[in-house]
């Protein structure tokens, strides 16, 4: 079956209300924490994307049962450190860095050896960032060059650690927090700011975790070995998926969109802060707090005279998955935009900084690079008319989405490969695009 699409028309003016798919970070965390809870958790509106399905398959392999009735998953938690395996097993995390890093934390005390593997993209990503702290806990873990496959064998002699997480990676932070749950005593984690869903979910579960917000870091204290009860959770929409529709609307002609029920946790809101600094007027309406997370409807209108930005790098972590689509806005804005310290982008599903630059150059945008800093020369009159084909992007879902939004807002005749990559995070992406009027073949 063909795995590409064609787009040859810009999207026409639209005025719509949509819902995007559920939050991937929260979906994965809710399954993993439900696997450790005592009793049956009910999770509604779980994202049914490949990364999340791989998380469900993983807990199943570890002896945790679940079933789905209508739009609710019932996960029968076994309690902390009660994964039920009788022999060595292999877990396949597919494309998901979040699943791979977080599950290693939960396996800190596992009784039999577990081998962790992943797809081609995940197998070239760095795991030293989690191997190092796990070894300090006392976990037995081996790998080839700090990449997958990894073998982990839990320890009965775990000790709490004090650790400085300097990358600003929520995956590393969460891996450490999950390993700390299995450890006697209190682990102290000084963590550069990053998305805080794990901490918020544990607080909502009344787990003894204390988070002290400092200016640049969060000091997190986790008291290990406390059982917690099963829970109910209704997963809100994903701001990372919403970001493609935010930019689609912003760069289209006289259009408007309301994206309902999106998780607008501050640690994820970089895209909105950055775009509003560039002259957009994105509003959050009907704000409410749900289990510690902030939820709102995101309201966006098209904007013609966007301006460049000198993007403060303290926003990097809160926009880490959105930079590709932010670069597209910078390409249409007046003036030179500057983004700095983007090295983490090259550690994602593909080398997104390198590919993002290549992508922008291929559509005629002038761009300068100094190590991990870039300058994008914006051009408000940028329109495309030639033929374009995006190839060899390691099936990175976010590059697929970026290509679609570029075609629909700037024009040109596009052949876009690896349509199936959308299933990683946002399976109904094309369906929603069509619903608001996109012509896709
Ligand atoms: C995620 C954290 C981010 C992000 C990824 C999801 C998470 O990675 O890029 O898509 O759910 O914790 P890092 O924390 O490693 O930057």
PDB file of C-alpha atoms and ligand atoms in Angstrom, residues 23-26 28-29 51 96-99 101-102 125 129 165 167-174 194-198 240 268 316-317 319-322 344-345 347-349 352 397-398, ligand 1:
ATOM      1  CA  UNK A  23      -1.948  13.972  25.198  1.00  0.00           C
ATOM      2  CA  UNK A  24       0.793  11.412  24.518  1.00  0.00           C
ATOM      3  CA  UNK A  25       2.919  12.205  27.578  1.00  0.00           C
ATOM      4  CA  UNK A  26      -0.061  11.896  29.914  1.00  0.00           C
ATOM      5  CA  UNK A  28       1.913   6.942  28.624  1.00  0.00           C
ATOM      6  CA  UNK A  29       2.329   8.098  32.230  1.00  0.00           C
ATOM      7  CA  UNK A  51       3.639   4.857  21.189  1.00  0.00           C
ATOM      8  CA  UNK A  96       8.904   5.873  21.808  1.00  0.00           C
ATOM      9  CA  UNK A  97      11.724   7.491  23.770  1.00  0.00           C
ATOM     10  CA  UNK A  98       9.292   8.278  26.564  1.00  0.00           C
ATOM     11  CA  UNK A  99       8.202   4.659  26.992  1.00  0.00           C
ATOM     12  CA  UNK A 101      13.213   5.769  29.315  1.00  0.00           C
ATOM     13  CA  UNK A 102      10.307   5.620  31.750  1.00  0.00           C
ATOM     14  CA  UNK A 125      19.166   7.571  20.448  1.00  0.00           C
ATOM     15  CA  UNK A 129      21.289   9.934  30.236  1.00  0.00           C
ATOM     16  CA  UNK A 165      19.470  16.552  36.035  1.00  0.00           C
ATOM     17  CA  UNK A 167      19.631  18.467  30.420  1.00  0.00           C
ATOM     18  CA  UNK A 168      16.083  19.646  31.112  1.00  0.00           C
ATOM     19  CA  UNK A 169      14.697  16.301  29.960  1.00  0.00           C
ATOM     20  CA  UNK A 170      11.359  15.182  31.382  1.00  0.00           C
ATOM     21  CA  UNK A 171      12.122  11.646  30.241  1.00  0.00           C
ATOM     22  CA  UNK A 172      15.272  11.528  32.373  1.00  0.00           C
ATOM     23  CA  UNK A 173      13.558  13.219  35.302  1.00  0.00           C
ATOM     24  CA  UNK A 174      10.614  10.793  35.108  1.00  0.00           C
ATOM     25  CA  UNK A 194      10.934  20.361  31.967  1.00  0.00           C
ATOM     26  CA  UNK A 195       7.360  19.106  31.582  1.00  0.00           C
ATOM     27  CA  UNK A 196       6.064  18.082  35.002  1.00  0.00           C
ATOM     28  CA  UNK A 197       3.247  15.603  34.295  1.00  0.00           C
ATOM     29  CA  UNK A 198       4.858  12.793  36.328  1.00  0.00           C
ATOM     30  CA  UNK A 240       1.972  19.303  20.640  1.00  0.00           C
ATOM     31  CA  UNK A 268       4.301  22.799  27.700  1.00  0.00           C
ATOM     32  CA  UNK A 316      13.412  25.660  24.859  1.00  0.00           C
ATOM     33  CA  UNK A 317      12.226  22.825  27.049  1.00  0.00           C
ATOM     34  CA  UNK A 319       8.593  24.095  23.188  1.00  0.00           C
ATOM     35  CA  UNK A 320      11.005  21.255  22.466  1.00  0.00           C
ATOM     36  CA  UNK A 321       8.665  19.269  20.191  1.00  0.00           C
ATOM     37  CA  UNK A 322       7.225  22.395  18.561  1.00  0.00           C
ATOM     38  CA  UNK A 344      18.345  18.581  22.194  1.00  0.00           C
ATOM     39  CA  UNK A 345      16.409  18.794  18.909  1.00  0.00           C
ATOM     40  CA  UNK A 347      18.355  13.885  19.972  1.00  0.00           C
ATOM     41  CA  UNK A 348      14.728  13.280  19.025  1.00  0.00           C
ATOM     42  CA  UNK A 349      13.053  10.731  16.709  1.00  0.00           C
ATOM     43  CA  UNK A 352      15.347  17.468  13.904  1.00  0.00           C
ATOM     44  CA  UNK A 397       5.926  12.073  12.604  1.00  0.00           C
ATOM     45  CA  UNK A 398       6.542  15.727  13.367  1.00  0.00           C
TER      46      UNK A 398
HETATM   47  C1  LIG B   1       8.489  13.781  26.625  1.00  0.00           C
HETATM   48  C2  LIG B   1       9.548  14.595  26.860  1.00  0.00           C
HETATM   49  C3  LIG B   1      10.323  15.270  25.811  1.00  0.00           C
HETATM   50  C4  LIG B   1       9.614  15.241  24.468  1.00  0.00           C
HETATM   51  C5  LIG B   1       8.975  13.926  24.175  1.00  0.00           C
HETATM   52  C6  LIG B   1       7.987  13.546  25.262  1.00  0.00           C
HETATM   53  C7  LIG B   1       7.820  13.155  27.773  1.00  0.00           C
HETATM   54  O1  LIG B   1      11.572  14.614  25.701  1.00  0.00           O
HETATM   55  O2  LIG B   1      10.495  15.594  23.437  1.00  0.00           O
HETATM   56  O3  LIG B   1       8.305  13.970  22.935  1.00  0.00           O
HETATM   57  O4  LIG B   1       6.676  12.677  27.647  1.00  0.00           O
HETATM   58  O5  LIG B   1       8.434  13.108  28.845  1.00  0.00           O
HETATM   59  P1  LIG B   1      12.776  15.031  26.677  1.00  0.00           P
HETATM   60  O6  LIG B   1      12.202  15.121  28.020  1.00  0.00           O
HETATM   61  O7  LIG B   1      13.816  13.981  26.620  1.00  0.00           O
HETATM   62  O8  LIG B   1      13.243  16.361  26.157  1.00  0.00           O
END
